[in-house]
């Protein structure tokens, strides 16, 4: 019997970037569920809009370490709300 592999087809959508994102490569789109994971993984680069209940990129990474944590945050986001194609 064939095995069906389900893959989440979603990717962050740069046309739906939140307005608070710092301009540049990384961004959060409007599908963020405010789970806090990116803020824990990359606290120097992600912040929370507490009033509206979502995260956004407060600062683009400037060091290799920050870039690594931002990439990790992108990969960990449970709803794929973080994109890294914001410069296109
Ligand atoms: S990890 Fe994803 S869903 Fe969770 S707060 Fe960050 S952008 Fe939002």
GROMACS .gro file of N, CA, C and O and ligand atoms in nm:
model
  360
    1UNK      N    1   0.085  -0.119   0.000
    1UNK     CA    2   0.000   0.000   0.000
    1UNK      C    3   0.089   0.125   0.000
    1UNK      O    4   0.182   0.134   0.080
    2UNK      N    5   0.063   0.219  -0.089
    2UNK     CA    6   0.149   0.338  -0.096
    2UNK      C    7   0.138   0.422   0.030
    2UNK      O    8   0.031   0.431   0.091
    3UNK      N    9   0.245   0.481   0.066
    3UNK     CA   10   0.248   0.569   0.183
    3UNK      C   11   0.233   0.712   0.135
    3UNK      O   12   0.305   0.756   0.045
    4UNK      N   13   0.138   0.781   0.192
    4UNK     CA   14   0.117   0.920   0.154
    4UNK      C   15   0.193   1.010   0.251
    4UNK      O   16   0.175   1.001   0.372
    5UNK      N   17   0.278   1.092   0.197
    5UNK     CA   18   0.354   1.184   0.281
    5UNK      C   19   0.291   1.322   0.268
    5UNK      O   20   0.279   1.377   0.159
    6UNK      N   21   0.248   1.374   0.381
    6UNK     CA   22   0.186   1.507   0.381
    6UNK      C   23   0.292   1.612   0.410
    6UNK      O   24   0.365   1.605   0.508
    7UNK      N   25   0.300   1.707   0.325
    7UNK     CA   26   0.396   1.817   0.343
    7UNK      C   27   0.318   1.947   0.352
    7UNK      O   28   0.229   1.972   0.272
    8UNK      N   29   0.352   2.027   0.450
    8UNK     CA   30   0.286   2.156   0.462
    8UNK      C   31   0.330   2.244   0.345
    8UNK      O   32   0.446   2.280   0.336
    9UNK      N   33   0.238   2.278   0.257
    9UNK     CA   34   0.277   2.353   0.137
    9UNK      C   35   0.293   2.502   0.162
    9UNK      O   36   0.335   2.576   0.074
   10UNK      N   37   0.263   2.547   0.282
   10UNK     CA   38   0.262   2.690   0.307
   10UNK      C   39   0.404   2.747   0.315
   10UNK      O   40   0.494   2.685   0.367
   11UNK      N   41   0.420   2.866   0.263
   11UNK     CA   42   0.541   2.944   0.283
   11UNK      C   43   0.496   3.084   0.321
   11UNK      O   44   0.387   3.126   0.285
   12UNK      N   45   0.581   3.153   0.395
   12UNK     CA   46   0.547   3.291   0.428
   12UNK      C   47   0.529   3.370   0.298
   12UNK      O   48   0.594   3.343   0.198
   13UNK      N   49   0.439   3.465   0.304
   13UNK     CA   50   0.404   3.542   0.184
   13UNK      C   51   0.447   3.687   0.201
   13UNK      O   52   0.396   3.759   0.287
   14UNK      N   53   0.543   3.727   0.120
   14UNK     CA   54   0.598   3.862   0.142
   14UNK      C   55   0.500   3.973   0.106
   14UNK      O   56   0.517   4.086   0.150
   15UNK      N   57   0.397   3.941   0.028
   15UNK     CA   58   0.296   4.044   0.002
   15UNK      C   59   0.206   4.065   0.124
   15UNK      O   60   0.125   4.157   0.125
   16UNK      N   61   0.220   3.977   0.224
   16UNK     CA   62   0.140   3.990   0.347
   16UNK      C   63   0.228   4.024   0.467
   16UNK      O   64   0.194   3.994   0.581
   17UNK      N   65   0.341   4.086   0.442
   17UNK     CA   66   0.429   4.128   0.552
   17UNK      C   67   0.356   4.219   0.649
   17UNK      O   68   0.280   4.307   0.607
   18UNK      N   69   0.384   4.201   0.776
   18UNK     CA   70   0.334   4.296   0.875
   18UNK      C   71   0.409   4.428   0.859
   18UNK      O   72   0.529   4.430   0.830
   19UNK      N   73   0.338   4.537   0.881
   19UNK     CA   74   0.398   4.668   0.855
   19UNK      C   75   0.512   4.702   0.950
   19UNK      O   76   0.599   4.783   0.918
   20UNK      N   77   0.513   4.639   1.068
   20UNK     CA   78   0.618   4.669   1.167
   20UNK      C   79   0.754   4.609   1.132
   20UNK      O   80   0.855   4.644   1.192
   21UNK      N   81   0.760   4.513   1.041
   21UNK     CA   82   0.887   4.448   1.012
   21UNK      C   83   0.994   4.549   0.972
   21UNK      O   84   0.970   4.637   0.889
   22UNK      N   85   1.114   4.530   1.028
   22UNK     CA   86   1.228   4.607   0.980
   22UNK      C   87   1.253   4.566   0.835
   22UNK      O   88   1.246   4.448   0.800
   23UNK      N   89   1.280   4.662   0.751
   23UNK     CA   90   1.299   4.635   0.609
   23UNK      C   91   1.419   4.544   0.587
   23UNK      O   92   1.526   4.563   0.648
   24UNK      N   93   1.404   4.443   0.502
   24UNK     CA   94   1.516   4.355   0.472
   24UNK      C   95   1.474   4.211   0.449
   24UNK      O   96   1.356   4.181   0.424
   25UNK      N   97   1.570   4.124   0.462
   25UNK     CA   98   1.553   3.983   0.425
   25UNK      C   99   1.443   3.910   0.502
   25UNK      O  100   1.355   3.847   0.444
   26UNK      N  101   1.446   3.919   0.634
   26UNK     CA  102   1.351   3.843   0.716
   26UNK      C  103   1.226   3.926   0.744
   26UNK      O  104   1.233   4.049   0.759
   27UNK      N  105   1.114   3.857   0.756
   27UNK     CA  106   0.987   3.924   0.789
   27UNK      C  107   0.890   3.822   0.848
   27UNK      O  108   0.909   3.700   0.834
   28UNK      N  109   0.787   3.873   0.912
   28UNK     CA  110   0.674   3.791   0.958
   28UNK      C  111   0.552   3.835   0.879
   28UNK      O  112   0.532   3.955   0.857
   29UNK      N  113   0.472   3.737   0.837
   29UNK     CA  114   0.350   3.775   0.764
   29UNK      C  115   0.228   3.771   0.857
   29UNK      O  116   0.240   3.746   0.977
   30UNK      N  117   0.113   3.796   0.800
   30UNK     CA  118  -0.008   3.817   0.882
   30UNK      C  119  -0.064   3.690   0.943
   30UNK      O  120  -0.164   3.696   1.015
   31UNK      N  121  -0.002   3.574   0.919
   31UNK     CA  122  -0.056   3.449   0.972
   31UNK      C  123   0.003   3.411   1.108
   31UNK      O  124  -0.030   3.306   1.162
   32UNK      N  125   0.089   3.495   1.163
   32UNK     CA  126   0.151   3.466   1.293
   32UNK      C  127   0.045   3.439   1.399
   32UNK      O  128  -0.054   3.512   1.410
   33UNK      N  129   0.067   3.335   1.480
   33UNK     CA  130  -0.028   3.300   1.586
   33UNK      C  131   0.026   3.339   1.725
   33UNK      O  132  -0.027   3.295   1.827
   34UNK      N  133   0.133   3.417   1.728
   34UNK     CA  134   0.183   3.472   1.854
   34UNK      C  135   0.224   3.363   1.953
   34UNK      O  136   0.193   3.370   2.072
   35UNK      N  137   0.296   3.262   1.903
   35UNK     CA  138   0.332   3.149   1.989
   35UNK      C  139   0.457   3.178   2.072
   35UNK      O  140   0.489   3.102   2.163
   36UNK      N  141   0.532   3.280   2.037
   36UNK     CA  142   0.649   3.324   2.113
   36UNK      C  143   0.780   3.254   2.077
   36UNK      O  144   0.887   3.290   2.127
   37UNK      N  145   0.776   3.152   1.992
   37UNK     CA  146   0.897   3.073   1.967
   37UNK      C  147   1.009   3.156   1.904
   37UNK      O  148   1.124   3.148   1.946
   38UNK      N  149   0.977   3.236   1.804
   38UNK     CA  150   1.082   3.315   1.738
   38UNK      C  151   1.145   3.415   1.833
   38UNK      O  152   1.265   3.442   1.827
   39UNK      N  153   1.066   3.468   1.922
   39UNK     CA  154   1.119   3.565   2.019
   39UNK      C  155   1.213   3.498   2.117
   39UNK      O  156   1.307   3.561   2.168
   40UNK      N  157   1.189   3.372   2.145
   40UNK     CA  158   1.281   3.298   2.232
   40UNK      C  159   1.407   3.259   2.157
   40UNK      O  160   1.517   3.263   2.212
   41UNK      N  161   1.392   3.220   2.032
   41UNK     CA  162   1.506   3.174   1.953
   41UNK      C  163   1.597   3.289   1.911
   41UNK      O  164   1.720   3.276   1.915
   42UNK      N  165   1.538   3.398   1.870
   42UNK     CA  166   1.617   3.512   1.819
   42UNK      C  167   1.566   3.641   1.885
   42UNK      O  168   1.510   3.728   1.818
   43UNK      N  169   1.589   3.654   2.015
   43UNK     CA  170   1.533   3.770   2.087
   43UNK      C  171   1.588   3.904   2.042
   43UNK      O  172   1.523   4.007   2.063
   44UNK      N  173   1.704   3.905   1.979
   44UNK     CA  174   1.760   4.032   1.933
   44UNK      C  175   1.692   4.081   1.806
   44UNK      O  176   1.708   4.198   1.769
   45UNK      N  177   1.616   3.993   1.741
   45UNK     CA  178   1.564   4.027   1.609
   45UNK      C  179   1.412   4.023   1.597
   45UNK      O  180   1.357   4.075   1.500
   46UNK      N  181   1.346   3.959   1.694
   46UNK     CA  182   1.200   3.950   1.689
   46UNK      C  183   1.142   4.018   1.812
   46UNK      O  184   1.197   4.008   1.922
   47UNK      N  185   1.032   4.086   1.794
   47UNK     CA  186   0.962   4.152   1.904
   47UNK      C  187   0.813   4.124   1.890
   47UNK      O  188   0.767   4.071   1.789
   48UNK      N  189   0.739   4.162   1.994
   48UNK     CA  190   0.596   4.134   1.997
   48UNK      C  191   0.515   4.263   1.995
   48UNK      O  192   0.547   4.358   2.067
   49UNK      N  193   0.412   4.261   1.914
   49UNK     CA  194   0.311   4.365   1.924
   49UNK      C  195   0.206   4.308   2.019
   49UNK      O  196   0.123   4.225   1.980
   50UNK      N  197   0.214   4.347   2.146
   50UNK     CA  198   0.129   4.288   2.249
   50UNK      C  199  -0.018   4.326   2.229
   50UNK      O  200  -0.108   4.247   2.258
   51UNK      N  201  -0.040   4.445   2.177
   51UNK     CA  202  -0.178   4.489   2.159
   51UNK      C  203  -0.249   4.407   2.052
   51UNK      O  204  -0.363   4.366   2.067
   52UNK      N  205  -0.176   4.379   1.943
   52UNK     CA  206  -0.239   4.308   1.831
   52UNK      C  207  -0.213   4.158   1.836
   52UNK      O  208  -0.278   4.081   1.766
   53UNK      N  209  -0.114   4.116   1.917
   53UNK     CA  210  -0.093   3.973   1.936
   53UNK      C  211  -0.020   3.904   1.823
   53UNK      O  212  -0.069   3.804   1.769
   54UNK      N  213   0.093   3.956   1.785
   54UNK     CA  214   0.178   3.886   1.688
   54UNK      C  215   0.322   3.933   1.703
   54UNK      O  216   0.350   4.031   1.774
   55UNK      N  217   0.412   3.862   1.637
   55UNK     CA  218   0.553   3.898   1.637
   55UNK      C  219   0.590   3.960   1.504
   55UNK      O  220   0.521   3.938   1.404
   56UNK      N  221   0.700   4.031   1.506
   56UNK     CA  222   0.751   4.091   1.382
   56UNK      C  223   0.903   4.101   1.393
   56UNK      O  224   0.960   4.086   1.503
   57UNK      N  225   0.969   4.124   1.283
   57UNK     CA  226   1.114   4.139   1.282
   57UNK      C  227   1.146   4.282   1.322
   57UNK      O  228   1.118   4.376   1.249
   58UNK      N  229   1.203   4.295   1.441
   58UNK     CA  230   1.233   4.428   1.493
   58UNK      C  231   1.366   4.481   1.443
   58UNK      O  232   1.390   4.601   1.439
   59UNK      N  233   1.454   4.388   1.405
   59UNK     CA  234   1.587   4.427   1.356
   59UNK      C  235   1.639   4.316   1.266
   59UNK      O  236   1.632   4.198   1.304
   60UNK      N  237   1.687   4.351   1.151
   60UNK     CA  238   1.748   4.249   1.064
   60UNK      C  239   1.879   4.201   1.127
   60UNK      O  240   1.947   4.278   1.196
   61UNK      N  241   1.916   4.075   1.106
   61UNK     CA  242   2.042   4.027   1.163
   61UNK      C  243   2.162   4.099   1.103
   61UNK      O  244   2.166   4.123   0.983
   62UNK      N  245   2.258   4.129   1.190
   62UNK     CA  246   2.380   4.196   1.142
   62UNK      C  247   2.506   4.113   1.170
   62UNK      O  248   2.611   4.144   1.120
   63UNK      N  249   2.493   4.010   1.250
   63UNK     CA  250   2.608   3.923   1.278
   63UNK      C  251   2.574   3.783   1.229
   63UNK      O  252   2.456   3.748   1.214
   64UNK      N  253   2.677   3.701   1.206
   64UNK     CA  254   2.650   3.562   1.165
   64UNK      C  255   2.565   3.487   1.267
   64UNK      O  256   2.480   3.407   1.230
   65UNK      N  257   2.587   3.516   1.394
   65UNK     CA  258   2.508   3.449   1.498
   65UNK      C  259   2.361   3.489   1.489
   65UNK      O  260   2.271   3.405   1.497
   66UNK      N  261   2.336   3.618   1.473
   66UNK     CA  262   2.196   3.662   1.460
   66UNK      C  263   2.133   3.602   1.335
   66UNK      O  264   2.016   3.562   1.337
   67UNK      N  265   2.208   3.594   1.227
   67UNK     CA  266   2.155   3.535   1.104
   67UNK      C  267   2.120   3.388   1.125
   67UNK      O  268   2.017   3.340   1.077
   68UNK      N  269   2.205   3.320   1.199
   68UNK     CA  270   2.180   3.178   1.228
   68UNK      C  271   2.052   3.163   1.310
   68UNK      O  272   1.968   3.078   1.281
   69UNK      N  273   2.034   3.248   1.411
   69UNK     CA  274   1.914   3.237   1.495
   69UNK      C  275   1.787   3.276   1.417
   69UNK      O  276   1.681   3.219   1.438
   70UNK      N  277   1.798   3.373   1.330
   70UNK     CA  278   1.681   3.410   1.247
   70UNK      C  279   1.643   3.296   1.154
   70UNK      O  280   1.524   3.267   1.135
   71UNK      N  281   1.743   3.232   1.096
   71UNK     CA  282   1.715   3.119   1.008
   71UNK      C  283   1.651   3.005   1.087
   71UNK      O  284   1.556   2.941   1.042
   72UNK      N  285   1.703   2.983   1.209
   72UNK     CA  286   1.646   2.880   1.295
   72UNK      C  287   1.501   2.913   1.330
   72UNK      O  288   1.414   2.826   1.328
   73UNK      N  289   1.475   3.040   1.361
   73UNK     CA  290   1.338   3.082   1.393
   73UNK      C  291   1.246   3.056   1.274
   73UNK      O  292   1.133   3.010   1.291
   74UNK      N  293   1.294   3.086   1.155
   74UNK     CA  294   1.214   3.061   1.035
   74UNK      C  295   1.179   2.913   1.025
   74UNK      O  296   1.064   2.876   0.997
   75UNK      N  297   1.276   2.828   1.048
   75UNK     CA  298   1.253   2.684   1.035
   75UNK      C  299   1.163   2.630   1.144
   75UNK      O  300   1.089   2.534   1.123
   76UNK      N  301   1.166   2.692   1.262
   76UNK     CA  302   1.087   2.642   1.375
   76UNK      C  303   0.944   2.693   1.376
   76UNK      O  304   0.858   2.633   1.442
   77UNK      N  305   0.916   2.804   1.310
   77UNK     CA  306   0.782   2.863   1.318
   77UNK      C  307   0.675   2.759   1.283
   77UNK      O  308   0.677   2.703   1.172
   78UNK      N  309   0.583   2.731   1.373
   78UNK     CA  310   0.488   2.622   1.351
   78UNK      C  311   0.388   2.647   1.239
   78UNK      O  312   0.326   2.552   1.190
   79UNK      N  313   0.371   2.771   1.199
   79UNK     CA  314   0.275   2.801   1.093
   79UNK      C  315   0.342   2.867   0.973
   79UNK      O  316   0.275   2.926   0.888
   80UNK      N  317   0.475   2.859   0.966
   80UNK     CA  318   0.551   2.910   0.853
   80UNK      C  319   0.517   3.056   0.820
   80UNK      O  320   0.492   3.091   0.705
   81UNK      N  321   0.518   3.136   0.924
   81UNK     CA  322   0.487   3.279   0.906
   81UNK      C  323   0.610   3.364   0.881
   81UNK      O  324   0.598   3.484   0.857
   82UNK      N  325   0.729   3.303   0.892
   82UNK     CA  326   0.853   3.381   0.878
   82UNK      C  327   0.912   3.354   0.741
   82UNK      O  328   0.929   3.239   0.699
   83UNK      N  329   0.942   3.461   0.671
   83UNK     CA  330   1.004   3.450   0.539
   83UNK      C  331   1.144   3.506   0.538
   83UNK      O  332   1.179   3.587   0.624
   84UNK      N  333   1.222   3.462   0.441
   84UNK     CA  334   1.358   3.516   0.426
   84UNK      C  335   1.381   3.567   0.284
   84UNK      O  336   1.494   3.583   0.240
   85UNK      N  337   1.271   3.595   0.215
   85UNK     CA  338   1.282   3.646   0.077
   85UNK      C  339   1.230   3.789   0.069
   85UNK      O  340   1.179   3.833  -0.034
   86UNK      N  341   1.247   3.861   0.178
   86UNK     CA  342   1.191   3.996   0.186
   86UNK      C  343   1.265   4.101   0.105
   86UNK      O  344   1.221   4.215   0.096
   87UNK      N  345   1.378   4.064   0.047
   87UNK     CA  346   1.454   4.164  -0.028
   87UNK      C  347   1.424   4.162  -0.177
   87UNK      O  348   1.475   4.244  -0.251
   88UNK      N  349   1.343   4.064  -0.219
   88UNK     CA  350   1.317   4.050  -0.363
   88UNK      C  351   1.219   4.152  -0.415
   88UNK      O  352   1.166   4.232  -0.345
   89LIG     S1  353   0.730   3.148   1.569
   89LIG    FE1  354   0.590   3.204   1.401
   89LIG     S2  355   0.382   3.190   1.489
   89LIG    FE2  356   0.529   3.191   1.659
   89LIG     S3  357   0.538   3.408   1.722
   89LIG    FE3  358   0.706   3.371   1.574
   89LIG     S4  359   0.623   3.425   1.370
   89LIG    FE4  360   0.451   3.401   1.513
   0.00000   0.00000   0.00000
